[in-house]
XYZ file of C-alpha atoms in Angstrom:
711
model
C -82.517 -6.388 -10.359
C -81.027 -6.786 -13.815
C -81.809 -4.396 -16.595
C -85.576 -4.274 -17.894
C -85.853 -5.772 -20.791
C -88.866 -6.083 -23.005
C -91.339 -8.910 -24.234
C -94.723 -9.737 -26.309
C -96.822 -12.523 -24.881
C -99.627 -12.617 -27.523
C -99.870 -9.519 -28.664
C -99.105 -7.605 -25.248
C -96.019 -5.988 -23.957
C -94.526 -6.660 -20.785
C -91.178 -4.935 -19.843
C -89.939 -7.818 -17.682
C -86.362 -8.754 -15.301
C -84.702 -11.532 -17.985
C -83.318 -13.752 -14.479
C -87.327 -14.744 -14.674
C -88.508 -18.067 -15.576
C -90.579 -17.913 -19.728
C -93.709 -19.465 -17.684
C -93.575 -16.295 -15.039
C -92.982 -13.109 -17.728
C -96.553 -15.035 -18.285
C -98.027 -14.637 -15.527
C -97.163 -10.894 -14.279
C -99.484 -10.620 -18.208
C -101.757 -12.325 -16.421
C -101.399 -15.383 -18.473
C -102.757 -18.528 -17.232
C -100.173 -21.051 -18.612
C -100.378 -25.260 -17.666
C -97.810 -27.107 -15.171
C -97.919 -30.363 -12.979
C -94.410 -30.195 -12.080
C -93.814 -26.814 -11.720
C -94.139 -24.787 -8.717
C -92.371 -21.359 -7.134
C -91.071 -22.860 -4.397
C -89.191 -25.310 -5.379
C -85.733 -26.350 -8.213
C -87.236 -26.239 -11.823
C -87.989 -30.272 -12.260
C -89.083 -29.400 -16.284
C -90.329 -33.552 -16.571
C -94.134 -33.020 -17.440
C -93.774 -30.924 -20.388
C -97.469 -29.130 -20.506
C -96.123 -25.743 -19.755
C -95.378 -25.948 -23.464
C -95.561 -22.146 -25.784
C -94.338 -21.187 -28.618
C -91.143 -18.462 -28.432
C -91.879 -17.206 -32.569
C -89.349 -17.564 -34.426
C -88.330 -21.300 -32.521
C -89.419 -24.621 -35.163
C -91.032 -26.138 -31.746
C -92.625 -25.762 -28.921
C -89.922 -24.752 -25.173
C -90.575 -26.112 -21.706
C -91.816 -22.875 -20.553
C -90.240 -22.914 -17.403
C -86.670 -23.669 -18.408
C -85.975 -20.625 -20.972
C -85.618 -18.366 -19.106
C -86.817 -14.646 -20.833
C -83.070 -13.589 -21.046
C -82.658 -17.128 -23.729
C -85.025 -15.606 -26.175
C -83.959 -13.653 -29.494
C -85.579 -10.361 -30.187
C -86.358 -9.877 -34.388
C -84.783 -9.168 -36.552
C -84.590 -5.636 -36.173
C -83.914 -5.534 -32.803
C -87.455 -5.942 -31.589
C -88.686 -8.082 -28.577
C -88.508 -11.762 -28.686
C -91.833 -12.922 -28.568
C -94.465 -16.021 -27.809
C -97.540 -17.393 -28.685
C -99.236 -19.708 -25.611
C -102.543 -20.085 -26.977
C -101.634 -21.081 -31.292
C -102.226 -24.208 -33.471
C -98.924 -25.581 -32.646
C -98.679 -24.865 -28.839
C -102.525 -26.200 -29.017
C -101.527 -29.406 -30.678
C -98.790 -29.590 -28.418
C -100.591 -29.367 -24.605
C -103.494 -31.303 -25.804
C -100.173 -34.794 -27.091
C -99.389 -34.166 -23.715
C -101.714 -34.592 -21.873
C -102.998 -37.491 -24.056
C -99.871 -39.347 -22.617
C -99.855 -38.455 -19.154
C -103.237 -40.357 -19.557
C -101.863 -43.141 -20.828
C -102.311 -44.834 -17.831
C -103.979 -42.375 -15.601
C -106.786 -45.114 -13.270
C -110.004 -43.353 -14.397
C -111.700 -43.183 -10.586
C -112.393 -39.825 -10.146
C -115.770 -41.190 -8.879
C -113.350 -42.283 -5.526
C -110.987 -39.958 -5.549
C -110.531 -37.705 -2.292
C -108.860 -35.090 -4.418
C -110.982 -35.135 -6.998
C -112.521 -32.001 -7.210
C -109.607 -30.215 -6.355
C -107.532 -32.389 -8.731
C -105.322 -29.898 -11.084
C -105.791 -33.518 -13.484
C -108.792 -33.308 -13.764
C -109.157 -29.585 -14.638
C -106.813 -28.847 -17.207
C -107.900 -32.422 -19.167
C -111.261 -30.470 -19.816
C -108.690 -27.634 -20.309
C -105.921 -28.645 -22.573
C -107.301 -32.586 -23.407
C -109.049 -33.789 -26.504
C -112.693 -35.658 -25.758
C -110.811 -39.374 -26.117
C -107.777 -41.465 -26.960
C -106.019 -43.001 -29.828
C -104.185 -46.317 -26.227
C -106.251 -49.493 -25.920
C -103.147 -51.186 -24.118
C -103.634 -51.705 -21.019
C -103.227 -49.160 -18.366
C -99.820 -49.473 -15.884
C -100.507 -50.073 -12.230
C -98.168 -50.177 -9.642
C -97.129 -51.574 -5.632
C -98.524 -48.752 -3.267
C -95.595 -47.022 -0.596
C -95.556 -46.550 3.004
C -95.563 -43.301 3.707
C -96.072 -43.332 7.607
C -99.750 -42.284 9.136
C -100.985 -39.690 6.922
C -101.066 -39.720 3.571
C -102.522 -42.193 1.171
C -100.773 -43.475 -1.008
C -102.226 -44.563 -4.765
C -99.739 -44.537 -6.388
C -101.280 -45.802 -10.415
C -102.261 -42.110 -10.600
C -99.020 -41.127 -10.127
C -96.681 -38.563 -13.121
C -93.679 -38.605 -11.538
C -93.787 -34.732 -11.779
C -91.088 -35.052 -8.394
C -93.561 -32.217 -6.664
C -93.819 -34.501 -3.698
C -89.656 -35.562 -3.995
C -88.468 -32.115 -4.542
C -90.166 -30.723 -1.203
C -89.335 -34.026 1.067
C -85.407 -32.950 -0.044
C -85.068 -28.694 -0.791
C -87.691 -27.570 1.396
C -88.315 -29.919 4.507
C -84.350 -31.121 5.058
C -85.656 -34.474 5.585
C -84.711 -35.629 1.453
C -86.637 -39.448 2.360
C -88.172 -39.344 -0.848
C -86.316 -40.093 -4.696
C -88.252 -41.151 -7.873
C -86.794 -44.623 -9.718
C -86.492 -46.219 -12.894
C -86.506 -44.913 -16.086
C -89.090 -44.331 -19.131
C -92.469 -46.469 -17.777
C -90.634 -48.395 -14.994
C -90.179 -44.888 -13.046
C -92.220 -44.571 -9.853
C -91.619 -42.117 -6.674
C -90.673 -44.234 -3.549
C -89.901 -43.550 0.039
C -86.779 -45.041 1.002
C -86.458 -48.758 2.387
C -89.707 -48.243 2.342
C -89.624 -45.804 5.296
C -92.237 -43.599 7.174
C -91.585 -39.792 6.621
C -90.073 -38.197 9.780
C -90.971 -34.782 8.620
C -92.545 -32.247 10.326
C -94.071 -30.876 7.442
C -94.688 -33.912 5.082
C -98.357 -33.685 4.662
C -97.542 -30.285 2.180
C -97.322 -32.787 -0.252
C -100.952 -33.605 -0.126
C -101.800 -29.862 -1.039
C -98.546 -30.716 -3.430
C -99.150 -33.194 -5.783
C -101.094 -32.757 -8.829
C -103.388 -35.697 -9.363
C -105.147 -38.552 -6.730
C -101.187 -40.567 -5.797
C -101.374 -38.562 -2.042
C -104.049 -37.618 -0.127
C -104.699 -37.356 3.312
C -105.270 -40.297 5.373
C -106.972 -38.834 8.281
C -110.261 -36.891 5.358
C -109.627 -39.918 3.416
C -113.314 -40.507 2.943
C -114.923 -38.731 4.212
C -116.233 -35.730 2.450
C -116.135 -33.154 -0.652
C -115.020 -30.291 -1.244
C -118.460 -28.542 -2.193
C -119.991 -29.938 0.441
C -117.748 -28.115 3.305
C -117.720 -24.550 4.023
C -115.119 -22.424 4.388
C -113.361 -20.444 6.726
C -110.376 -18.388 6.859
C -108.598 -18.198 10.358
C -105.555 -18.372 12.455
C -103.246 -21.701 13.122
C -102.469 -21.614 17.121
C -100.880 -24.112 17.831
C -97.454 -22.564 17.597
C -96.904 -18.620 17.712
C -95.983 -18.710 13.921
C -99.510 -17.438 13.278
C -99.493 -19.439 10.306
C -103.230 -18.154 7.751
C -105.615 -21.042 7.868
C -108.064 -22.246 6.102
C -111.411 -24.643 8.521
C -112.789 -26.682 6.240
C -116.892 -28.005 8.128
C -119.513 -29.498 8.031
C -122.604 -28.851 10.003
C -120.667 -28.587 13.730
C -117.529 -30.441 13.054
C -114.254 -28.997 11.416
C -113.597 -31.877 8.569
C -109.860 -30.636 8.024
C -107.048 -28.031 7.987
C -105.482 -26.635 4.789
C -103.602 -23.554 5.016
C -103.569 -20.167 3.141
C -100.884 -18.471 1.127
C -99.331 -15.619 3.508
C -95.635 -14.954 1.712
C -94.646 -12.612 5.162
C -95.394 -15.689 7.812
C -95.735 -19.100 6.672
C -95.890 -18.649 3.236
C -98.134 -21.650 1.425
C -96.670 -24.517 4.105
C -97.937 -25.597 8.109
C -96.936 -28.154 9.391
C -98.584 -31.100 10.624
C -99.688 -31.010 13.447
C -100.859 -27.502 12.578
C -102.382 -30.072 9.574
C -104.060 -32.699 11.797
C -104.887 -31.032 14.543
C -108.783 -31.290 14.036
C -109.922 -34.515 15.758
C -108.524 -33.835 18.620
C -111.478 -31.244 18.135
C -113.909 -33.668 18.251
C -112.630 -34.807 21.456
C -111.609 -34.346 25.316
C -114.788 -31.302 25.165
C -115.599 -29.272 28.561
C -119.293 -29.025 27.414
C -120.978 -27.856 30.100
C -119.728 -25.872 33.781
C -118.262 -28.750 35.911
C -118.192 -28.793 40.232
C -115.797 -31.037 42.608
C -118.791 -32.392 45.060
C -117.596 -33.663 48.458
C -116.715 -37.194 46.902
C -114.220 -35.374 44.938
C -114.559 -36.227 41.667
C -116.346 -33.316 39.139
C -120.513 -33.513 38.691
C -122.121 -31.608 35.998
C -123.535 -28.754 36.826
C -125.350 -25.449 35.754
C -124.026 -22.539 35.365
C -125.013 -20.261 37.636
C -124.238 -22.838 40.667
C -120.543 -22.321 39.054
C -120.723 -18.814 39.149
C -122.099 -18.659 42.252
C -119.461 -21.071 43.993
C -117.218 -18.804 42.443
C -118.855 -15.392 44.556
C -118.826 -16.784 47.304
C -115.221 -18.197 47.266
C -113.534 -14.844 46.320
C -116.031 -13.377 49.099
C -113.850 -14.846 51.180
C -110.961 -13.583 50.014
C -108.887 -10.987 49.012
C -107.378 -9.343 46.169
C -103.460 -9.781 47.309
C -105.128 -13.418 47.796
C -105.957 -14.217 44.071
C -104.389 -14.541 40.994
C -105.149 -15.558 37.332
C -102.409 -17.532 34.584
C -103.039 -17.268 30.978
C -102.308 -20.493 29.059
C -100.878 -21.076 25.083
C -104.207 -20.972 23.392
C -106.201 -18.396 24.324
C -106.962 -14.890 22.173
C -106.162 -11.535 23.163
C -109.629 -10.617 23.923
C -110.170 -13.154 26.247
C -107.241 -12.374 27.441
C -107.847 -9.646 27.962
C -111.035 -9.678 29.170
C -109.587 -11.482 32.009
C -107.155 -8.868 33.057
C -109.975 -6.420 33.064
C -112.761 -8.562 35.603
C -108.757 -8.837 37.092
C -108.033 -5.078 37.472
C -112.017 -4.923 39.266
C -111.646 -7.111 41.755
C -107.758 -5.546 42.390
C -105.931 -8.647 42.083
C -103.050 -7.639 41.028
C -100.799 -11.354 40.697
C -102.141 -11.727 36.735
C -99.746 -13.722 34.763
C -99.432 -14.564 30.541
C -96.318 -16.589 30.430
C -97.502 -20.398 32.144
C -93.785 -21.962 31.070
C -92.050 -19.184 33.557
C -89.598 -17.559 31.065
C -88.243 -14.485 31.554
C -89.595 -11.859 29.959
C -89.671 -8.103 30.443
C -92.961 -6.913 29.849
C -91.022 -3.091 29.763
C -88.832 -4.045 27.232
C -90.666 -5.347 24.554
C -87.710 -6.046 22.085
C -87.140 -7.923 23.985
C -89.564 -10.816 23.498
C -90.569 -10.171 20.143
C -89.106 -11.539 17.226
C -87.934 -8.673 15.421
C -86.136 -8.994 12.103
C -89.772 -10.079 11.230
C -90.158 -14.025 9.928
C -89.248 -12.791 6.150
C -86.170 -10.850 7.458
C -84.551 -14.501 8.187
C -83.074 -14.939 5.530
C -82.066 -11.347 4.871
C -79.667 -12.428 7.845
C -75.986 -14.663 6.584
C -75.213 -15.753 10.157
C -76.994 -16.896 13.149
C -76.940 -17.577 17.025
C -79.797 -19.869 18.184
C -79.506 -20.347 21.039
C -81.323 -22.580 23.507
C -84.031 -22.681 20.748
C -84.556 -26.409 19.037
C -86.678 -24.746 15.591
C -86.863 -28.204 13.732
C -89.372 -28.768 16.937
C -91.081 -25.474 18.374
C -91.636 -24.052 14.691
C -91.545 -25.868 11.900
C -92.479 -23.920 9.374
C -90.427 -20.788 10.590
C -87.382 -23.605 10.752
C -87.964 -23.922 6.817
C -87.672 -20.469 6.249
C -84.270 -21.269 8.822
C -82.836 -23.376 5.975
C -83.856 -22.003 3.330
C -81.802 -18.849 4.999
C -79.061 -21.787 4.850
C -79.456 -22.940 1.780
C -78.634 -19.803 0.013
C -75.067 -19.390 2.135
C -76.281 -17.946 5.369
C -74.123 -19.592 8.900
C -75.583 -20.789 11.393
C -74.605 -21.100 15.213
C -76.139 -23.493 18.493
C -75.560 -23.141 21.746
C -78.077 -25.998 23.222
C -78.541 -29.434 22.698
C -78.070 -30.732 19.237
C -80.046 -31.995 17.260
C -81.390 -32.397 13.593
C -81.988 -29.166 12.540
C -82.075 -30.759 8.529
C -79.273 -27.827 8.486
C -75.898 -27.509 9.480
C -74.542 -25.299 11.417
C -70.869 -25.049 14.428
C -72.322 -26.256 17.745
C -70.687 -23.672 20.549
C -71.118 -25.499 24.253
C -75.414 -26.691 25.831
C -74.913 -24.396 28.329
C -75.614 -20.182 28.805
C -71.454 -19.949 29.725
C -71.043 -19.919 25.953
C -72.619 -17.382 25.893
C -71.820 -16.054 29.356
C -68.169 -16.048 27.857
C -67.595 -16.436 23.911
C -64.544 -17.463 21.858
C -62.782 -14.463 20.509
C -64.051 -16.297 17.184
C -67.292 -16.615 18.453
C -67.494 -12.891 18.304
C -65.766 -12.168 15.098
C -67.527 -14.371 13.157
C -70.694 -12.578 13.803
C -68.860 -8.701 14.297
C -68.061 -9.512 10.542
C -71.028 -10.250 9.590
C -72.727 -8.027 7.548
C -76.175 -8.991 9.323
C -75.828 -11.169 11.869
C -78.984 -12.004 13.311
C -79.312 -13.827 17.279
C -81.984 -16.125 18.255
C -83.143 -16.952 21.932
C -85.943 -20.445 22.160
C -88.061 -20.909 25.526
C -85.298 -23.508 26.629
C -82.949 -20.818 27.180
C -85.803 -18.647 28.461
C -87.986 -20.584 30.974
C -85.118 -21.205 33.732
C -83.760 -20.419 36.896
C -80.982 -17.681 34.655
C -83.392 -17.088 31.994
C -82.741 -13.343 33.057
C -79.831 -13.768 32.769
C -79.441 -15.553 29.823
C -81.691 -13.091 27.939
C -79.711 -9.442 29.753
C -76.258 -11.259 28.588
C -77.945 -11.942 24.581
C -78.807 -9.081 24.550
C -75.918 -8.211 25.468
C -73.982 -10.238 22.923
C -76.415 -8.680 19.529
C -74.729 -5.025 20.717
C -71.735 -6.455 21.258
C -71.641 -7.861 17.441
C -73.662 -4.639 16.215
C -76.575 -6.396 15.636
C -79.147 -3.958 16.239
C -78.446 -0.403 14.914
C -77.018 2.533 16.015
C -80.292 4.723 16.022
C -81.506 2.556 18.686
C -84.148 0.118 16.045
C -84.522 -3.859 16.918
C -83.632 -3.953 13.404
C -82.480 -7.644 11.930
C -79.891 -8.618 14.682
C -82.611 -10.139 17.786
C -85.139 -12.518 17.896
C -87.253 -14.364 20.599
C -88.361 -17.758 18.816
C -91.707 -18.368 20.961
C -94.086 -22.074 21.101
C -97.396 -20.355 22.185
C -99.640 -18.674 20.636
C -101.609 -16.551 22.879
C -97.767 -15.686 24.960
C -97.117 -12.019 22.375
C -100.800 -11.113 22.599
C -100.748 -10.815 26.197
C -97.244 -9.339 26.506
C -98.150 -6.604 24.333
C -101.850 -6.305 26.991
C -99.657 -6.265 30.072
C -100.942 -9.063 30.783
C -98.173 -9.480 33.886
C -96.755 -8.282 36.394
C -94.661 -4.944 36.666
C -97.665 -3.198 34.417
C -100.591 -0.508 34.430
C -102.742 -1.053 32.916
C -101.280 1.575 29.478
C -98.187 -0.806 29.909
C -95.534 1.901 31.469
C -93.227 0.711 34.146
C -94.036 1.306 37.079
C -90.956 0.287 38.855
C -87.929 -1.875 38.635
C -89.903 -3.624 41.546
C -92.845 -6.489 40.817
C -96.279 -4.872 41.256
C -97.349 -8.815 41.537
C -96.781 -12.279 41.963
C -95.542 -13.998 38.990
C -96.475 -17.826 37.775
C -93.610 -18.686 39.830
C -94.876 -16.498 42.947
C -97.962 -17.495 41.789
C -97.063 -21.747 42.569
C -95.227 -20.959 45.491
C -97.893 -18.610 46.493
C -100.728 -21.316 46.270
C -98.337 -23.869 48.536
C -98.243 -21.706 50.492
C -101.260 -20.723 51.639
C -100.740 -17.234 50.204
C -102.937 -17.788 47.543
C -106.209 -19.080 47.749
C -107.670 -18.676 44.089
C -106.378 -19.081 41.526
C -108.438 -19.507 38.206
C -106.616 -20.775 35.368
C -107.753 -19.365 31.997
C -107.159 -22.967 29.335
C -103.661 -22.967 31.428
C -102.777 -27.072 31.367
C -98.991 -26.412 31.119
C -98.113 -25.440 34.329
C -97.239 -28.121 38.078
C -101.177 -28.969 39.320
C -99.887 -30.639 42.391
C -98.464 -27.198 43.757
C -102.190 -25.778 43.315
C -103.331 -28.094 46.255
C -103.809 -26.265 48.743
C -105.780 -23.051 46.770
C -109.607 -22.849 45.173
C -109.335 -22.678 41.888
C -111.378 -22.113 38.363
C -110.064 -23.790 34.576
C -111.823 -22.200 31.868
C -111.299 -23.653 28.858
C -112.411 -26.356 26.061
C -110.388 -29.618 26.947
C -110.503 -32.270 29.898
C -106.775 -31.821 30.294
C -104.601 -31.177 33.258
C -106.655 -27.251 34.212
C -109.792 -28.974 34.808
C -108.771 -32.018 36.235
C -106.956 -29.976 39.071
C -110.034 -27.555 38.928
C -112.794 -27.162 42.006
C -115.116 -25.761 39.070
C -115.192 -26.252 35.357
C -116.294 -23.354 33.054
C -116.853 -25.199 29.599
C -115.281 -22.046 26.607
C -115.030 -22.186 22.571
C -112.191 -23.932 21.054
C -110.213 -21.701 18.604
C -112.303 -22.729 15.080
C -114.966 -22.449 16.649
C -115.372 -18.239 18.024
C -114.087 -15.417 16.657
C -110.147 -13.863 18.799
C -107.700 -11.587 18.355
C -103.473 -13.600 17.594
C -100.690 -11.814 17.883
C -97.712 -14.148 16.123
C -93.969 -13.702 18.024
C -93.076 -10.825 15.347
C -96.203 -8.983 16.901
C -98.657 -9.330 13.801
C -102.069 -8.786 14.804
C -103.901 -11.565 12.172
C -107.882 -12.243 13.172
C -109.516 -15.725 13.688
C -112.908 -16.603 12.485
C -115.664 -18.953 13.816
C -116.159 -21.744 11.288
C -118.353 -23.720 14.193
C -119.497 -22.800 16.842
C -118.782 -24.910 21.012
C -120.176 -27.853 21.967
C -123.026 -27.510 24.363
C -123.669 -25.479 26.962
C -120.433 -23.616 26.313
C -119.584 -20.164 24.961
C -117.411 -17.520 23.310
C -114.538 -17.683 26.094
C -115.154 -13.096 26.767
C -118.539 -14.211 27.056
C -117.724 -17.172 29.758
C -116.092 -13.222 31.361
C -118.363 -11.192 31.023
C -121.504 -12.746 33.115
C -118.799 -13.503 35.403
C -118.410 -10.345 35.912
C -122.176 -9.712 36.733
C -122.363 -12.262 38.835
C -118.808 -10.484 41.476
C -121.090 -6.758 40.988
C -117.685 -5.851 38.680
C -120.062 -5.742 35.306
C -117.088 -5.163 32.318
C -118.139 -2.044 30.153
C -119.148 -4.374 26.665
C -121.839 -6.810 25.629
C -120.227 -8.151 22.546
C -117.833 -8.377 21.015
C -117.382 -5.751 18.956
C -117.340 -2.834 22.643
C -114.916 -5.512 23.609
C -112.244 -4.678 20.777
C -113.515 -0.565 20.692
C -112.390 -1.137 24.700
C -109.027 -2.865 23.902
C -108.287 -1.158 20.933
C -108.701 1.890 22.757
C -106.427 1.245 25.431
C -103.917 -0.895 22.455
C -103.841 1.269 19.722
C -100.715 0.110 17.782
C -102.588 -3.399 17.439
C -105.780 -1.522 16.126
C -103.400 0.542 13.599
C -101.501 -2.740 12.495
C -103.416 -6.357 11.494
C -101.176 -7.871 9.692
C -98.271 -5.725 9.261
C -95.351 -6.925 12.580
C -94.886 -4.449 15.820
C -91.605 -3.032 15.576
C -89.937 -2.180 19.014
C -87.230 0.102 20.026
C -83.983 -1.556 21.369
C -83.370 -0.126 24.864
C -81.785 -1.653 28.388
C -83.179 -4.001 30.248
C -84.953 -2.793 33.930
C -82.644 -2.474 36.347
C -82.314 -5.831 38.750
C -83.455 -7.972 35.866
C -81.669 -10.620 35.600
C -79.190 -10.345 37.883
C -78.584 -13.501 38.746
C -75.723 -15.811 38.272
C -75.799 -18.285 35.801
C -76.240 -21.922 35.810
C -73.596 -24.000 34.174
C -77.057 -26.772 33.601
C -77.361 -27.138 29.925
C -80.731 -25.647 28.173
C -83.420 -28.329 27.546
C -85.601 -28.356 24.520
C -89.245 -26.356 25.451
C -90.837 -28.895 23.626
C -89.917 -32.442 23.911
C -92.566 -34.234 22.333
C -94.077 -31.850 19.358
C -97.542 -33.702 19.230
C -98.149 -33.106 21.838
C -97.872 -30.003 23.403
C -101.407 -29.025 24.045
C -104.909 -30.271 25.710
C -106.237 -30.945 21.510
C -102.815 -32.101 21.049
C -103.029 -34.020 23.591
C -106.978 -35.233 22.577
C -106.011 -35.935 19.493
C -104.899 -39.955 17.637
C -103.557 -38.908 14.974
C -101.477 -36.799 16.725
C -101.044 -39.504 19.934
C -100.096 -42.415 16.847
C -97.348 -39.580 14.927
C -95.672 -39.858 18.915
C -95.542 -42.677 19.603
C -94.326 -43.082 16.200
C -91.859 -39.971 16.272
C -90.743 -41.491 20.271
C -90.041 -45.615 18.435
C -86.974 -43.376 16.927
C -86.269 -41.328 19.700
C -85.374 -44.630 22.758
C -82.738 -41.869 24.377
C -85.211 -39.692 24.898
C -88.486 -42.123 25.384
C -86.496 -43.989 28.274
C -86.675 -39.771 29.962
């Protein structure tokens, strides 16, 4: 950092980095400066002129977004430079700018979806005048087509170019631009094509007027009608901070919350528009499979009694539980406690079959932390397409690339929005890497190796992980002190995966997470599926697990607990309704092991209950009553067993680097290329598959990828 420099703003003297823009220095001083085009995460355009201030001694006002502190002149005797933000000159200049901005702006606030949340509306009140001197006809602009997510009313556009800069710089999909000059200037999409980026919805938040608004949300609610709940997204493993806006029992929209260490202020389109899937295909009452093979509604008592009778007829070694991608830590903990009380050891949270070593957290955490990817100068991606597995993380990786980080990929080639060296399609490139590649990583100051689910969820996944961790050690990506540090991480696709691993919802583990031995102490997902086929497993409890080959469970008695009527419910003998992530409070660990609390925004429909509450009631019916009656009691037991979770709320976990267990990853590496973990970004879970918006986006995406559509 450069040596701090003194500056006086409205009589207040502060010290700041001379490379800061003047508008940033004003913010440090706690002084508000209006702006439309300026955004701290985008390049500086300087075309709205709303942020004008008066540098003392200057002949005219200056745009504070373009002017740096180091460009200011001090007094004749060495006094710090002075800036005025509320002088008569500044006031008159801002009024003039606002008057120009409103020359062509339509007066349609009562029918604009931005009404009540519009920067132009607010700043016109604060910095504008009460009348206009212009009587000419207002300019009209043609609407542009941006796809099913973004509704456009371009007569409102003030050409701030925030949307253009976002899709180009952050999203990495330069599909918008500004054409024409003067009054002919307009924002368009190239060739009038719909936007293709998975992050395009963020331009709605960036637009300071009502030119770009949410098409699915259009004309459904006003901001002052909505209850606002801070929560955590579960569409992927990033753990994006979100705000759920609801009215009554319905979620009306989902918006991002700023968290510089996780999602900055962006969310992807699945996270933003998933809310219509929360209303459809809901399980709102218990079901039992009748003699004709159909699921018919039943009572909680009857459903529990059927489960009790089946459990009494079998033995613990023939029972199993599998957790899906969306349950909270508390719900998985309750299921683990119930299975443990019944003597069941066949439990697993890795429904995709990923080879994650339960006793080696450094082998399944995103150790560098999400914000830490900025520090890496060489990144190797193995079996991962982060653009589809975690688009917001991919935007971070793109920013690192823009800042000089070099990338390489082992896996299926894809458009990641940044350049990379393609080193091969399968694990052979990892098993015997070219010396040039090893040298490239070893010569980097902070190399980083990232392994995706596409590399781990396969028969040789454990061997791939061992080879990747060995490469990390070979190139010096992990510290000698044993700290995993910045050098190695796993990119997960499921919100519940890391939380399940952290509480030991997997074989090989004791209650406190210590390794019993190198030999398995229970069946994993693959073992449960094969056991169900052979008849060795005859009772399977699915906790929101829908991404399984359900045909392999036909011989077993299946209980499905979840919120949506998806694959798991269709294969089940008993269906128990539980709340979706917006309908219950819960703890989630993102891919870096950061515990974050989600809050209930609305109540679950019908007879559905919180996931943990269903398991608590079932435990009493089975004669193994769990030792808690409410969420606080459950968390007390959870935090007693795993105090690191309570102590690190909002902070990522840290893991010591250590060797993988003996016997883990001894299979030979396959010649088969890595396949993507996410084949259809928009349809990855039951909520997404129930969403009409996601179905439309999936269809549009498939039309752009004929080869994938053919599969």
